[in-house]
Amino acid sequence: METKQLKIKVNGHDHVISFRTDTSDIRVIKQIFEEQQYNINRLHRAADIRDEYERIQAQGKVPVILDLGANIGASSLYFHWIWPEAKVIAVEPAKDNFDLLLENTKAYKNMLPIHAAAASTDGFSSIINDGAEKWAYRTEINAAPDGTDLAARSVQSLMAATENALPFICKIDIEGAESELFSANTDWAATFPLLAIELHDWMLPKQGASKNFQQVHAKLDRDIILVGENLFSISNQI
């Protein structure tokens, strides 16, 4: 499939991102860089989040940003360019997206692309809608390998990939798999100062895709703010 490059200016600096023509890639790029989907400056608590980033570094620790459902890496690149000292772990299950993610992030040492599906526990997974648009691939957990060789990775094991790390931001856009992600082993949710999640009840009617997230979040001391397609959940401990 044909790819092109687009020049993007972030914080006064020019950057380049590759995308596939005639796909949803350009829409993803516009959401991230034109619509500023993950720009925290629109939040009243933006200063709290920036202070936490600096506090983590002052401890000699590495702020970690998990990008769950990284697609071609547009959001991962945005996070890296805004928070350059953070380690960005970009998790993407679809091989075609992941190949372009690798291309887009290869120049940055603070970025770690991982070909896997985000899940509540480590294991195996598969794509269940191969014919979907590039930003809409869905995954399900498998009890055993099925020949796809697609790993399922928990937040805990993803965090373990970086030494001396502390949670900072977890972005979640995994096309309904948030139901499984928040079904077990959810202590990690309280440890991230900022969660940014797109829920998919609109896409999966009567399946309760957001139910597990809502149940986990209701027990935590956090503010929750709707911004565009995303819920921003901010810890009240920062």
Short mmCIF file of C-alpha atoms in Angstrom, two decimals:
data_model
loop_
_atom_site.label_atom_id
_atom_site.label_comp_id
_atom_site.label_asym_id
_atom_site.label_seq_id
_atom_site.Cartn_x
_atom_site.Cartn_y
_atom_site.Cartn_z
CA MET A 1 0.00 0.00 0.00
CA GLU A 2 1.30 3.44 -0.92
CA THR A 3 2.68 5.59 1.88
CA LYS A 4 3.35 9.30 1.99
CA GLN A 5 4.98 11.62 4.49
CA LEU A 6 3.42 14.57 6.23
CA LYS A 7 5.32 17.38 7.93
CA ILE A 8 3.94 18.32 11.34
CA LYS A 9 4.96 21.18 13.63
CA VAL A 10 4.92 20.47 17.37
CA ASN A 11 6.26 22.90 19.96
CA GLY A 12 7.86 24.95 17.22
CA HIS A 13 9.74 22.02 15.70
CA ASP A 14 9.08 20.27 12.40
CA HIS A 15 8.58 16.52 12.41
CA VAL A 16 7.61 13.98 9.75
CA ILE A 17 5.12 11.12 9.98
CA SER A 18 4.42 8.44 7.38
CA PHE A 19 0.87 7.37 6.56
CA ARG A 20 -1.01 5.20 4.07
CA THR A 21 -3.16 6.88 1.47
CA ASP A 22 -6.85 6.02 1.15
CA THR A 23 -7.07 4.74 4.73
CA SER A 24 -8.11 6.10 8.12
CA ASP A 25 -4.48 7.06 8.81
CA ILE A 26 -4.91 10.70 7.81
CA ARG A 27 -8.00 10.99 10.03
CA VAL A 28 -6.01 9.64 12.97
CA ILE A 29 -3.25 12.16 12.33
CA LYS A 30 -5.77 15.02 12.17
CA GLN A 31 -7.35 13.92 15.45
CA ILE A 32 -3.99 13.92 17.20
CA PHE A 33 -2.28 16.96 15.73
CA GLU A 34 -5.03 19.20 14.36
CA GLU A 35 -7.83 18.54 16.82
CA GLN A 36 -5.29 18.11 19.65
CA GLN A 37 -7.11 15.10 21.07
CA TYR A 38 -4.56 14.53 23.84
CA ASN A 39 -3.63 18.13 24.62
CA ILE A 40 -3.88 18.43 28.41
CA ASN A 41 -3.74 22.23 28.31
CA ARG A 42 -7.54 22.30 27.87
CA LEU A 43 -7.89 20.75 31.35
CA HIS A 44 -8.16 22.84 34.51
CA ARG A 45 -5.74 20.39 36.12
CA ALA A 46 -3.07 20.62 33.43
CA ALA A 47 -0.64 22.14 35.95
CA ASP A 48 -1.10 19.15 38.27
CA ILE A 49 -0.18 16.78 35.45
CA ARG A 50 2.89 18.78 34.42
CA ASP A 51 4.00 18.99 38.07
CA GLU A 52 3.70 15.22 38.41
CA TYR A 53 5.87 14.72 35.32
CA GLU A 54 8.55 16.90 36.88
CA ARG A 55 8.16 15.24 40.29
CA ILE A 56 8.77 11.79 38.79
CA GLN A 57 11.95 13.03 37.13
CA ALA A 58 13.09 14.78 40.32
CA GLN A 59 13.02 11.37 42.02
CA GLY A 60 15.43 10.07 39.39
CA LYS A 61 12.67 7.94 37.88
CA VAL A 62 11.44 7.52 34.30
CA PRO A 63 7.86 8.67 33.58
CA VAL A 64 6.16 5.97 31.51
CA ILE A 65 3.43 6.61 28.96
CA LEU A 66 1.53 3.54 27.81
CA ASP A 67 -0.14 3.96 24.43
CA LEU A 68 -2.55 1.03 24.25
CA GLY A 69 -3.88 0.87 20.72
CA ALA A 70 -1.06 2.90 19.20
CA ASN A 71 -2.12 2.37 15.56
CA ILE A 72 0.60 3.86 13.28
CA GLY A 73 2.19 5.78 16.14
CA ALA A 74 0.64 9.24 15.76
CA SER A 75 -0.41 9.42 19.40
CA SER A 76 2.87 7.87 20.53
CA LEU A 77 4.84 10.50 18.62
CA TYR A 78 2.66 13.26 20.03
CA PHE A 79 3.29 12.06 23.57
CA HIS A 80 7.03 11.82 22.91
CA TRP A 81 7.27 15.29 21.44
CA ILE A 82 5.28 16.82 24.32
CA TRP A 83 6.91 14.76 27.12
CA PRO A 84 10.40 14.06 25.69
CA GLU A 85 11.88 12.58 28.88
CA ALA A 86 9.12 9.98 29.22
CA LYS A 87 9.39 6.41 27.98
CA VAL A 88 6.57 5.81 25.51
CA ILE A 89 5.53 2.15 25.21
CA ALA A 90 3.45 1.84 22.05
CA VAL A 91 1.28 -1.30 21.95
CA GLU A 92 -0.45 -2.25 18.70
CA PRO A 93 -1.93 -5.66 17.75
CA ALA A 94 -2.43 -5.29 13.98
CA LYS A 95 0.67 -6.23 11.97
CA ASP A 96 0.07 -3.74 9.15
CA ASN A 97 -0.35 -0.88 11.63
CA PHE A 98 2.61 -2.09 13.68
CA ASP A 99 4.95 -2.13 10.67
CA LEU A 100 4.22 1.55 10.06
CA LEU A 101 4.46 2.25 13.80
CA LEU A 102 7.99 0.83 13.70
CA GLU A 103 8.86 3.06 10.75
CA ASN A 104 7.48 6.17 12.44
CA THR A 105 9.19 5.61 15.79
CA LYS A 106 12.54 4.07 14.85
CA ALA A 107 14.47 7.32 15.27
CA TYR A 108 13.49 7.81 18.91
CA LYS A 109 15.32 5.95 21.67
CA ASN A 110 12.66 6.75 24.27
CA MET A 111 9.99 4.84 22.36
CA LEU A 112 9.34 1.11 22.65
CA PRO A 113 6.94 -0.41 20.08
CA ILE A 114 5.39 -3.73 21.13
CA HIS A 115 3.36 -5.96 18.81
CA ALA A 116 0.66 -7.21 21.16
CA ALA A 117 -2.87 -6.72 22.39
CA ALA A 118 -3.45 -5.02 25.73
CA ALA A 119 -5.13 -7.40 28.18
CA SER A 120 -5.82 -8.07 31.85
CA THR A 121 -3.20 -10.85 31.93
CA ASP A 122 -0.36 -12.06 29.72
CA GLY A 123 -1.36 -14.67 27.19
CA PHE A 124 -2.52 -14.94 23.60
CA SER A 125 -4.91 -13.00 21.41
CA SER A 126 -6.12 -12.63 17.85
CA ILE A 127 -7.63 -10.04 15.51
CA ILE A 128 -11.32 -10.83 15.04
CA ASN A 129 -12.14 -8.37 12.21
CA ASP A 130 -9.26 -8.43 9.74
CA GLY A 131 -11.32 -6.63 7.11
CA ALA A 132 -11.98 -3.57 9.28
CA GLU A 133 -10.66 -0.08 8.65
CA LYS A 134 -7.11 0.44 9.89
CA TRP A 135 -8.18 2.23 13.09
CA ALA A 136 -10.91 -0.26 14.00
CA TYR A 137 -9.19 -3.63 14.48
CA ARG A 138 -10.64 -5.57 17.41
CA THR A 139 -8.97 -8.29 19.46
CA GLU A 140 -10.11 -11.13 21.68
CA ILE A 141 -8.20 -13.23 24.17
CA ASN A 142 -7.39 -16.85 23.29
CA ALA A 143 -7.01 -19.65 25.81
CA ALA A 144 -4.00 -21.00 23.88
CA PRO A 145 -1.93 -20.11 20.81
CA ASP A 146 -3.96 -20.38 17.61
CA GLY A 147 -1.20 -19.89 15.07
CA THR A 148 -1.43 -16.10 14.94
CA ASP A 149 1.48 -15.66 17.37
CA LEU A 150 -0.08 -12.46 18.70
CA ALA A 151 0.74 -11.90 22.34
CA ALA A 152 -1.57 -10.45 24.95
CA ARG A 153 0.27 -8.23 27.42
CA SER A 154 -0.90 -6.93 30.77
CA VAL A 155 -0.17 -3.42 31.98
CA GLN A 156 1.99 -4.93 34.72
CA SER A 157 4.27 -6.72 32.26
CA LEU A 158 4.41 -3.68 29.98
CA MET A 159 5.56 -1.51 32.88
CA ALA A 160 8.22 -4.09 33.74
CA ALA A 161 9.81 -3.45 30.32
CA THR A 162 11.35 -0.21 31.63
CA GLU A 163 13.78 -0.03 34.53
CA ASN A 164 13.39 2.61 37.22
CA ALA A 165 9.94 3.48 35.88
CA LEU A 166 6.90 5.18 37.38
CA PRO A 167 3.46 5.34 35.73
CA PHE A 168 2.54 8.69 34.19
CA ILE A 169 -0.06 8.47 31.40
CA CYS A 170 -2.04 5.51 30.12
CA LYS A 171 -3.90 6.11 26.86
CA ILE A 172 -6.43 3.40 25.97
CA ASP A 173 -8.14 3.15 22.59
CA ILE A 174 -8.60 -0.57 21.97
CA GLU A 175 -11.94 -0.83 20.17
CA GLY A 176 -14.02 -2.44 22.91
CA ALA A 177 -11.28 -4.61 24.44
CA GLU A 178 -11.36 -2.25 27.43
CA SER A 179 -14.02 -4.62 28.75
CA GLU A 180 -11.47 -7.43 29.07
CA LEU A 181 -8.63 -5.11 30.12
CA PHE A 182 -10.60 -3.93 33.17
CA SER A 183 -12.03 -7.36 34.00
CA ALA A 184 -9.21 -8.37 36.38
CA ASN A 185 -5.84 -7.26 37.81
CA THR A 186 -6.80 -3.60 37.74
CA ASP A 187 -4.71 -2.20 40.61
CA TRP A 188 -2.57 -0.44 38.02
CA ALA A 189 -5.39 1.99 37.18
CA ALA A 190 -4.91 3.88 40.44
CA THR A 191 -1.18 4.30 39.84
CA PHE A 192 -1.37 6.40 36.67
CA PRO A 193 -1.81 10.14 37.30
CA LEU A 194 -3.68 10.40 34.00
CA LEU A 195 -5.80 7.88 32.12
CA ALA A 196 -7.16 8.83 28.70
CA ILE A 197 -9.68 6.31 27.41
CA GLU A 198 -12.11 6.07 24.51
CA LEU A 199 -15.07 3.87 25.40
CA HIS A 200 -16.92 1.89 22.75
CA ASP A 201 -20.49 1.31 23.93
CA TRP A 202 -21.56 3.29 20.85
CA MET A 203 -19.90 0.66 18.64
CA LEU A 204 -20.98 -2.42 20.61
CA PRO A 205 -24.60 -1.80 21.68
CA LYS A 206 -25.99 -3.84 24.58
CA GLN A 207 -22.61 -5.47 25.27
CA GLY A 208 -21.67 -3.31 28.23
CA ALA A 209 -18.18 -2.64 26.86
CA SER A 210 -17.54 0.14 29.39
CA LYS A 211 -19.08 -1.60 32.41
CA ASN A 212 -15.86 -2.99 33.86
CA PHE A 213 -14.07 0.33 33.45
CA GLN A 214 -16.93 2.14 35.17
CA GLN A 215 -16.88 -0.30 38.09
CA VAL A 216 -13.13 0.04 38.55
CA HIS A 217 -13.17 3.81 38.22
CA ALA A 218 -16.04 4.29 40.66
CA LYS A 219 -13.87 2.91 43.48
CA LEU A 220 -11.01 5.34 42.83
CA ASP A 221 -10.43 8.92 43.99
CA ARG A 222 -10.21 10.53 40.57
CA ASP A 223 -11.75 13.35 38.56
CA ILE A 224 -13.24 12.36 35.21
CA ILE A 225 -13.61 14.82 32.33
CA LEU A 226 -15.09 14.23 28.89
CA VAL A 227 -13.05 15.82 26.11
CA GLY A 228 -14.14 14.94 22.58
CA GLU A 229 -14.15 11.15 22.20
CA ASN A 230 -12.06 10.57 25.32
CA LEU A 231 -12.54 10.45 29.05
CA PHE A 232 -9.64 11.99 30.95
CA SER A 233 -9.34 10.46 34.42
CA ILE A 234 -7.03 12.39 36.75
CA SER A 235 -5.84 11.11 40.11
CA ASN A 236 -6.79 13.31 43.06
CA GLN A 237 -3.58 12.19 44.77
CA ILE A 238 -1.51 14.55 42.62
#
